[in-house]
Structures are given as C-alpha cells and as structure tokens.
CSV table of C-alpha atoms in Angstrom, one decimal:
chain,number,residue,atom,x,y,z
T,1,MET,CA,-20.4,-12.0,-74.0
T,2,ASN,CA,-22.2,-10.6,-71.4
T,3,SER,CA,-20.3,-12.6,-69.2
T,4,GLN,CA,-16.8,-11.0,-69.8
T,5,SER,CA,-18.9,-7.4,-69.9
T,6,LYS,CA,-19.0,-8.6,-66.2
T,7,LEU,CA,-15.7,-9.5,-65.3
T,8,GLN,CA,-14.4,-6.8,-67.1
T,9,GLU,CA,-16.8,-3.8,-65.5
T,10,THR,CA,-15.5,-5.7,-62.1
T,11,GLU,CA,-12.0,-5.7,-62.8
T,12,TYR,CA,-12.2,-2.3,-63.9
T,13,VAL,CA,-11.2,0.8,-61.6
T,14,PRO,CA,-11.3,4.1,-62.9
T,15,LEU,CA,-7.7,6.5,-61.8
T,16,GLU,CA,-9.5,8.9,-60.4
T,17,GLN,CA,-11.2,6.7,-57.9
T,18,GLU,CA,-7.7,4.9,-57.2
T,19,LEU,CA,-5.8,8.3,-57.1
T,20,LYS,CA,-8.7,9.0,-53.9
T,21,ARG,CA,-8.5,5.6,-52.8
T,22,GLU,CA,-4.5,6.0,-52.1
T,23,PRO,CA,-3.9,8.4,-50.4
T,24,SER,CA,-6.4,7.3,-48.1
T,25,ILE,CA,-4.3,4.2,-47.0
T,26,ASN,CA,-1.3,6.5,-46.7
T,27,THR,CA,-3.1,9.0,-44.4
T,28,LYS,CA,-4.1,6.0,-41.9
T,29,LYS,CA,-0.6,4.4,-42.5
T,30,ARG,CA,0.6,8.3,-41.0
T,31,LYS,CA,-1.9,8.3,-38.7
T,32,ASN,CA,-0.9,5.0,-36.9
T,33,LEU,CA,2.9,6.1,-37.4
T,34,LYS,CA,2.0,9.5,-35.4
T,35,ASN,CA,-0.6,7.0,-32.5
T,36,VAL,CA,2.7,5.4,-32.1
T,37,GLY,CA,4.9,8.0,-32.4
T,38,LEU,CA,2.7,10.5,-29.6
T,39,PHE,CA,2.5,6.3,-27.4
T,40,ALA,CA,6.6,6.4,-27.3
T,41,LEU,CA,7.1,9.6,-26.5
T,42,PHE,CA,4.8,9.8,-23.9
T,43,VAL,CA,4.8,6.5,-22.5
T,44,GLY,CA,7.7,4.9,-23.5
T,45,PRO,CA,10.1,7.2,-20.4
T,46,ALA,CA,7.5,6.2,-18.1
T,47,LEU,CA,7.4,2.1,-19.1
T,48,LEU,CA,10.5,2.6,-19.6
T,49,ALA,CA,12.1,3.7,-15.9
T,50,PHE,CA,9.5,0.6,-14.6
T,51,CYS,CA,10.7,-2.3,-16.6
T,52,VAL,CA,14.2,-0.3,-15.8
T,53,ILE,CA,13.3,0.1,-11.4
T,54,VAL,CA,10.7,-2.7,-11.1
T,55,LEU,CA,10.7,-5.5,-13.8
T,56,ILE,CA,13.9,-6.1,-14.3
T,57,PRO,CA,14.7,-5.7,-9.4
T,58,PHE,CA,11.7,-8.3,-9.4
T,59,PHE,CA,13.1,-10.7,-12.0
T,60,THR,CA,16.4,-10.9,-10.7
T,61,GLY,CA,15.7,-10.8,-7.1
T,62,ILE,CA,13.6,-14.6,-8.0
T,63,TYR,CA,16.0,-15.6,-9.5
T,64,TYR,CA,19.0,-14.5,-6.4
T,65,SER,CA,16.1,-16.3,-3.9
T,66,PHE,CA,17.1,-19.3,-5.3
T,67,THR,CA,21.2,-19.0,-5.2
T,68,ASP,CA,23.6,-18.9,-2.2
T,69,TRP,CA,24.4,-15.4,-3.3
T,70,ASN,CA,26.3,-13.4,-0.4
T,71,GLY,CA,25.7,-9.5,-2.5
T,72,VAL,CA,29.2,-8.4,-2.5
T,73,ASN,CA,31.7,-10.9,-5.1
T,74,GLY,CA,30.2,-12.2,-8.3
T,75,THR,CA,30.3,-16.4,-6.5
T,76,ILE,CA,26.0,-17.1,-7.5
T,77,ASN,CA,25.2,-21.4,-6.4
T,78,TRP,CA,22.2,-22.6,-7.7
T,79,VAL,CA,21.0,-24.3,-4.9
T,80,GLY,CA,16.9,-24.4,-5.6
T,81,LEU,CA,14.6,-25.2,-2.4
T,82,ASP,CA,17.4,-24.8,0.1
T,83,ASN,CA,16.5,-21.5,1.0
T,84,PHE,CA,12.6,-22.1,1.5
T,85,LYS,CA,13.2,-24.5,3.8
T,86,TYR,CA,15.5,-23.1,5.8
T,87,LEU,CA,13.1,-20.1,6.6
T,88,PHE,CA,10.6,-22.2,7.8
T,89,THR,CA,12.2,-25.1,9.8
T,90,GLU,CA,15.2,-24.0,10.9
T,91,ASP,CA,15.1,-19.5,11.0
T,92,LYS,CA,12.9,-18.6,14.2
T,93,GLN,CA,13.9,-15.5,13.6
T,94,PHE,CA,12.1,-15.2,10.7
T,95,GLN,CA,8.9,-17.3,12.2
T,96,GLN,CA,8.6,-14.6,14.7
T,97,SER,CA,9.0,-11.7,12.7
T,98,PHE,CA,5.6,-13.1,10.3
T,99,TRP,CA,3.4,-13.2,14.0
T,100,ILE,CA,4.4,-9.8,14.7
T,101,THR,CA,4.0,-8.3,11.5
T,102,THR,CA,0.8,-10.0,11.8
T,103,LYS,CA,0.1,-9.1,15.0
T,104,TYR,CA,1.1,-5.7,14.1
T,105,THR,CA,-1.0,-5.6,11.2
T,106,VAL,CA,-4.0,-6.2,12.8
T,107,VAL,CA,-3.6,-3.2,15.0
T,108,ALA,CA,-2.9,-0.9,13.3
T,109,ILE,CA,-5.7,-1.7,10.6
T,110,ILE,CA,-8.5,-1.8,12.9
T,111,LEU,CA,-6.6,1.4,15.3
T,112,THR,CA,-5.8,3.1,12.6
T,113,ASN,CA,-9.4,4.0,10.7
T,114,VAL,CA,-11.1,3.9,13.2
T,115,VAL,CA,-9.1,6.5,14.6
T,116,GLY,CA,-8.6,7.8,10.8
T,117,PHE,CA,-13.2,7.8,10.4
T,118,VAL,CA,-13.5,9.3,13.6
T,119,LEU,CA,-11.4,11.8,12.8
T,120,ALA,CA,-12.9,13.1,10.0
T,121,ILE,CA,-16.9,12.9,11.7
T,122,ILE,CA,-15.1,15.8,14.0
T,123,VAL,CA,-14.3,17.9,10.6
T,124,THR,CA,-17.2,17.7,8.8
T,125,GLN,CA,-19.4,18.4,11.6
T,126,MET,CA,-20.0,22.5,11.2
T,127,LEU,CA,-16.6,23.8,13.1
T,128,LYS,CA,-15.5,27.4,12.3
T,129,THR,CA,-12.5,25.7,13.5
T,130,ARG,CA,-12.7,22.8,11.3
T,131,ASN,CA,-9.6,23.2,8.4
T,132,ILE,CA,-7.2,23.8,11.5
T,133,LEU,CA,-8.3,21.0,13.2
T,134,ARG,CA,-7.8,19.0,8.9
T,135,THR,CA,-4.4,20.2,9.0
T,136,VAL,CA,-3.3,19.4,12.7
T,137,PHE,CA,-4.7,15.7,11.7
T,138,PHE,CA,-2.7,16.2,8.9
T,139,MET,CA,0.6,16.9,9.9
T,140,PRO,CA,2.2,14.1,11.2
T,141,ASN,CA,1.8,12.5,8.1
T,142,LEU,CA,4.2,15.3,5.8
T,143,ILE,CA,7.0,14.3,8.2
T,144,GLY,CA,9.2,11.2,7.5
T,145,GLY,CA,9.6,7.9,9.4
T,146,LEU,CA,13.1,8.0,10.2
T,147,LEU,CA,12.5,11.1,11.3
T,148,LEU,CA,9.4,10.6,13.6
T,149,GLY,CA,10.7,8.0,14.7
T,150,PHE,CA,13.9,9.0,16.3
T,151,VAL,CA,11.0,11.8,17.7
T,152,TRP,CA,9.4,9.7,19.1
T,153,GLN,CA,11.9,7.8,20.4
T,154,PHE,CA,13.5,11.3,22.5
T,155,ILE,CA,9.1,11.8,24.2
T,156,PHE,CA,9.8,8.0,24.7
T,157,VAL,CA,12.9,7.5,26.5
T,158,LYS,CA,12.9,11.6,27.8
T,159,GLY,CA,9.4,12.6,28.1
T,160,PHE,CA,7.7,10.6,28.9
T,161,ALA,CA,10.2,9.8,32.1
T,162,SER,CA,10.1,13.8,32.5
T,163,ILE,CA,6.2,13.5,33.2
T,164,GLY,CA,6.5,10.3,35.1
T,165,GLN,CA,8.4,12.4,37.2
T,166,ILE,CA,6.5,14.9,38.1
T,167,THR,CA,3.3,13.5,38.0
T,168,GLY,CA,4.0,10.2,39.1
T,169,ILE,CA,1.6,9.0,36.4
T,170,SER,CA,2.7,5.2,36.1
T,171,LEU,CA,1.7,4.8,32.4
T,172,PHE,CA,4.9,7.6,31.7
T,173,GLU,CA,6.8,5.5,34.3
T,174,LEU,CA,7.0,2.4,31.6
T,175,PRO,CA,10.4,1.8,29.9
T,176,TRP,CA,8.7,1.8,26.8
T,177,LEU,CA,10.9,0.7,24.7
T,178,GLY,CA,12.7,-1.4,26.4
T,179,ASP,CA,10.2,-3.9,27.9
T,180,ALA,CA,8.4,-6.2,24.2
T,181,LYS,CA,5.5,-5.7,25.2
T,182,THR,CA,5.0,-1.1,25.4
T,183,ALA,CA,8.2,-1.5,22.4
T,184,PHE,CA,5.6,-2.9,20.2
T,185,TRP,CA,2.6,-0.8,21.2
T,186,GLY,CA,5.0,2.3,21.0
T,187,ILE,CA,5.6,1.1,17.7
T,188,VAL,CA,1.2,1.5,16.9
T,189,ILE,CA,0.7,4.4,18.8
T,190,VAL,CA,3.1,6.0,16.1
T,191,SER,CA,2.9,4.6,12.8
T,192,VAL,CA,-1.7,5.6,14.2
T,193,TRP,CA,-0.3,8.5,15.1
T,194,GLN,CA,1.0,9.2,11.7
T,195,GLY,CA,-1.2,7.3,9.3
T,196,ALA,CA,-4.3,8.6,10.3
T,197,GLY,CA,-4.5,11.9,9.1
T,198,TYR,CA,-4.2,10.6,5.6
T,199,ILE,CA,-6.8,8.3,6.4
T,200,MET,CA,-8.9,11.1,7.5
T,201,LEU,CA,-9.0,13.4,4.3
T,202,ILE,CA,-9.9,10.1,2.4
T,203,TYR,CA,-13.5,9.7,5.4
T,204,THR,CA,-13.6,13.1,5.5
T,205,ALA,CA,-14.1,12.9,1.1
T,206,ALA,CA,-16.7,10.0,0.9
T,207,LEU,CA,-18.8,11.1,4.4
T,208,GLN,CA,-19.3,15.2,2.8
T,209,ASN,CA,-20.8,13.4,-0.5
T,210,VAL,CA,-23.2,11.2,2.0
T,211,PRO,CA,-26.5,12.9,0.9
T,212,GLN,CA,-27.9,15.2,3.6
T,213,GLU,CA,-31.3,14.4,2.7
T,214,LEU,CA,-31.0,10.9,3.4
T,215,ILE,CA,-30.2,11.7,7.1
T,216,GLU,CA,-32.8,15.0,7.6
T,217,ALA,CA,-35.6,11.9,6.5
T,218,ALA,CA,-34.2,9.1,9.4
T,219,LYS,CA,-34.0,12.2,11.1
T,220,ILE,CA,-37.2,12.9,10.9
T,221,ASP,CA,-38.4,9.1,10.9
T,222,GLY,CA,-36.9,9.1,14.8
T,223,ALA,CA,-33.5,8.0,13.8
T,224,SER,CA,-31.1,7.6,16.7
T,225,ARG,CA,-27.8,9.3,15.5
T,226,TRP,CA,-25.9,5.2,15.8
T,227,GLN,CA,-28.7,4.9,13.5
T,228,ILE,CA,-27.8,7.0,11.3
T,229,LEU,CA,-24.4,5.9,11.1
T,230,ARG,CA,-24.6,1.9,10.9
T,231,HIS,CA,-26.9,2.2,8.4
T,232,ILE,CA,-26.7,5.4,6.1
T,233,THR,CA,-23.1,6.3,6.3
T,234,ILE,CA,-21.0,3.7,7.2
T,235,PRO,CA,-22.8,1.6,4.0
T,236,MET,CA,-22.3,5.1,2.1
T,237,VAL,CA,-18.6,5.3,2.5
T,238,ALA,CA,-18.2,1.6,1.9
T,239,PRO,CA,-15.8,2.7,-0.7
T,240,ALA,CA,-13.5,4.7,1.0
T,241,VAL,CA,-13.1,1.5,3.5
T,242,THR,CA,-11.9,-0.4,0.5
T,243,VAL,CA,-9.0,2.4,0.0
T,244,CYS,CA,-8.1,2.8,3.3
T,245,LEU,CA,-8.2,-0.6,3.9
T,246,PHE,CA,-5.7,-2.3,1.1
T,247,LEU,CA,-3.6,1.7,2.5
T,248,THR,CA,-3.6,0.6,5.9
T,249,ILE,CA,-2.6,-3.4,5.0
T,250,SER,CA,-0.2,-2.4,2.3
T,251,TRP,CA,1.7,0.1,5.5
T,252,SER,CA,1.3,-2.4,8.1
T,253,PHE,CA,2.9,-5.2,6.0
T,254,LYS,CA,6.3,-3.0,5.2
T,255,VAL,CA,6.6,-0.5,7.6
T,256,PHE,CA,10.5,-0.5,8.3
T,257,ASP,CA,11.8,3.0,8.6
T,258,VAL,CA,9.3,3.8,11.2
T,259,ASN,CA,10.8,0.3,13.6
T,260,LEU,CA,14.5,1.2,12.2
T,261,SER,CA,14.4,3.9,14.0
T,262,LEU,CA,12.5,3.3,16.8
T,263,THR,CA,13.5,0.5,17.9
T,264,ASN,CA,15.7,-0.4,15.6
T,265,GLY,CA,13.7,-4.6,16.2
T,266,GLY,CA,14.9,-4.4,19.8
T,267,PRO,CA,14.8,-5.2,23.2
T,268,PHE,CA,16.6,-8.5,21.6
T,269,LYS,CA,15.0,-9.0,18.1
T,270,SER,CA,11.6,-8.8,20.4
T,271,THR,CA,10.4,-5.9,17.5
T,272,GLU,CA,11.8,-7.3,14.8
T,273,MET,CA,9.3,-7.0,11.8
T,274,LEU,CA,9.4,-8.7,8.7
T,275,ALA,CA,11.1,-6.1,5.8
T,276,LEU,CA,13.7,-4.7,9.2
T,277,ASN,CA,14.0,-8.9,9.3
T,278,ILE,CA,14.9,-9.2,5.6
T,279,TYR,CA,16.5,-6.0,4.8
T,280,THR,CA,19.5,-7.6,8.6
T,281,GLU,CA,19.2,-11.2,6.1
T,282,ALA,CA,20.2,-9.7,2.5
T,283,PHE,CA,22.3,-6.3,3.8
T,284,VAL,CA,24.3,-6.6,7.1
T,285,ASN,CA,24.3,-10.2,7.6
T,286,ASN,CA,25.7,-10.4,3.9
T,287,ARG,CA,23.2,-13.2,2.7
T,288,TYR,CA,21.1,-11.6,-0.2
T,289,GLY,CA,19.9,-14.9,-1.6
T,290,LEU,CA,17.8,-16.0,1.4
T,291,GLY,CA,17.2,-12.5,1.7
T,292,GLU,CA,15.4,-13.1,-1.3
T,293,ALA,CA,13.3,-15.8,-0.8
T,294,LYS,CA,12.2,-13.9,2.8
T,295,ALA,CA,10.9,-11.0,0.2
T,296,LEU,CA,9.6,-12.9,-2.0
T,297,ILE,CA,7.0,-15.0,0.2
T,298,PHE,CA,6.9,-11.4,2.0
T,299,PHE,CA,5.8,-10.7,-1.4
T,300,ILE,CA,3.2,-13.0,-1.8
T,301,VAL,CA,1.6,-13.4,1.5
T,302,VAL,CA,0.8,-8.7,0.6
T,303,ALA,CA,-0.7,-10.1,-2.3
T,304,ALA,CA,-2.9,-12.7,-1.1
T,305,ILE,CA,-4.5,-10.9,1.2
T,306,THR,CA,-4.6,-7.4,-1.1
T,307,ILE,CA,-6.0,-9.4,-3.4
T,308,ILE,CA,-9.0,-11.0,-0.8
T,309,GLN,CA,-9.4,-7.9,1.1
T,310,VAL,CA,-11.1,-5.3,-2.0
T,311,THR,CA,-12.1,-9.0,-3.3
T,312,TYR,CA,-14.6,-9.4,-0.1
T,313,THR,CA,-14.6,-5.5,0.1
T,314,LYS,CA,-15.9,-4.9,-3.4
T,315,LYS,CA,-18.5,-7.6,-2.8
T,316,LYS,CA,-19.3,-6.0,0.2
T,317,GLU,CA,-20.0,-2.8,-1.6
T,318,VAL,CA,-22.2,-4.5,-4.3
T,319,GLU,CA,-24.4,-5.8,-1.4
T,320,SER,CA,-24.7,-2.9,1.0
C-alpha cells in the first residue's frame, strides 16, 4: 500500500504546477526564436555578403586553378597539377616576380616600421606643432594608390629631372623609372611615404600608453635615451609592433596599384610584383586557370608568413 501511494505521488503533478511549467517552456522557446531572429537580422546580411564576396569566389578560384579555363568562354578542362608544375619549372617570370616581391617586402617592412616609429616619437614630444605634424604625416595615406603612383611618376620623370638640371645633383639626374634598380627603389620610396603615416598612428597610441613613471625613474637612475628606448619603450609597445608588422607584411606582399601606375612592371618586367603578375596572367594573357594557380600559391605563402610572424611576436610580447 505504501509503495502504491509513493508511486502515485511521484506520477501525480498538480494542475497549478503544470500550468506554471508550460508558460516557462513557451517563454524559453520564444526567447530562443527571438535570439535566432535577431542574429539573422543583424548578422545574416553581413554573413551572406561575406559568403558571396569572399567564400564562394575563393573556393571557385581553387577549382579553376586546376583547370585550363581562359576566363572568357565556357570550355573548362580539368588539368590537375599541370598549372602548378608549369609555375615551378617553366614560368621564369613568376619566379622572378616572387623574388622581387620578397625583396621588396623585406625592405618595405623594415623602412615603413622604422620611419613610422621615428615619426611617432617626434609627434609624441611636447611640440606645439605636433597635431599639425600628425595630420601632415598621415595625409599621404588618404591618397589612393593609383593616383599616388601617377603623381610620383610625374615627380620622378619631370620634377627630379628639373631639379637635377638646376642643381646638378646626380641623385636627381638618375633615370628613376628607366632603370631596374632605381625603379625598384622608387616603388619602395612611394610605398613607405604612403604607409608610414598610418603606422605612425598605431605607434603613437602605444607610446602614449607607456607609463611616464617608469621613464622618469630610469632617468633618475642615470639611464640614457637609448637605454630607455631599448629596455622600456620598445618592450612596452610590443603589441603595437605585432600589429604593425602584420599590416606591413600584408600590404607589401599585396602591392598592386602603386606597382601598376608607377612602373607597370617595367622596365622589361624588372619590377613586376606578384599581384601584377597574377593580374597580367589572368586578365591580359587570358589564362585564368594559371592565374588562379598563382593566386592560390600566393595566398598560401602570405598566410603562412603572417601566421608565423604573429605567433613569434606574440611569444616575444609574453617574454618581454
């Protein structure tokens, strides 16, 4: 009798509790539906745009890299790894462009970060004109790459030549865009001039967050400016260094507009970077499949280098 009564007690649920339980379940369902609806409303359009603009072209590009499609007609033949074999064994221009891009990237990363850091130190000093200087140094970053290239093309060809005739200084009489070596350094100068202002802002924000108490204590202990910079300032701005290195690596590897408008890869393809080489292969030579194979290799290399750089600099941040 006792077991039956216990069984009945466990199975029996009062009507009032059942009525209270049902609204709570319905409320949770409504909240979940509301959250899903809000997610779809706010994130859905951005996610859809990301899929249409980034993901779908990315995966279709991977497919085309294994074909011989010319980018015009509908005839697409699967060629497997033939495109990649051709790039590494026969395409000397691709290998040369890869080497030029690597050399340019190393030089541009170092100069852009050094110049940006020096400018940041200048504009964080107690100068009356520091706000004006920040604006002046940042302004080149607001000019588009194509326009910037055409402006500097006029400066190198006409402006420097006129200054050289007036002053007789050999530096201004050089064929800046007519020789392979000087054309390479011309691209470096323009890129550093454009990107250093943006990097300066990041370093400026980091320098302003360095505790002044540490610097004052180091000065009292007799530390020199170089010692303060090396042992206090640089370790304190290490997170900004990580960000700036990441940005300059991606900018330098992907340089296209300045390369196109300033030299167009000349003279004789001696300054043709990888992005311009890929563009020429796909849209000028109408070998879209081969261009996609180059782009895929380009993507893998840049992704690997940036991952290694971020991992290494993050580790250095922790150690410092």
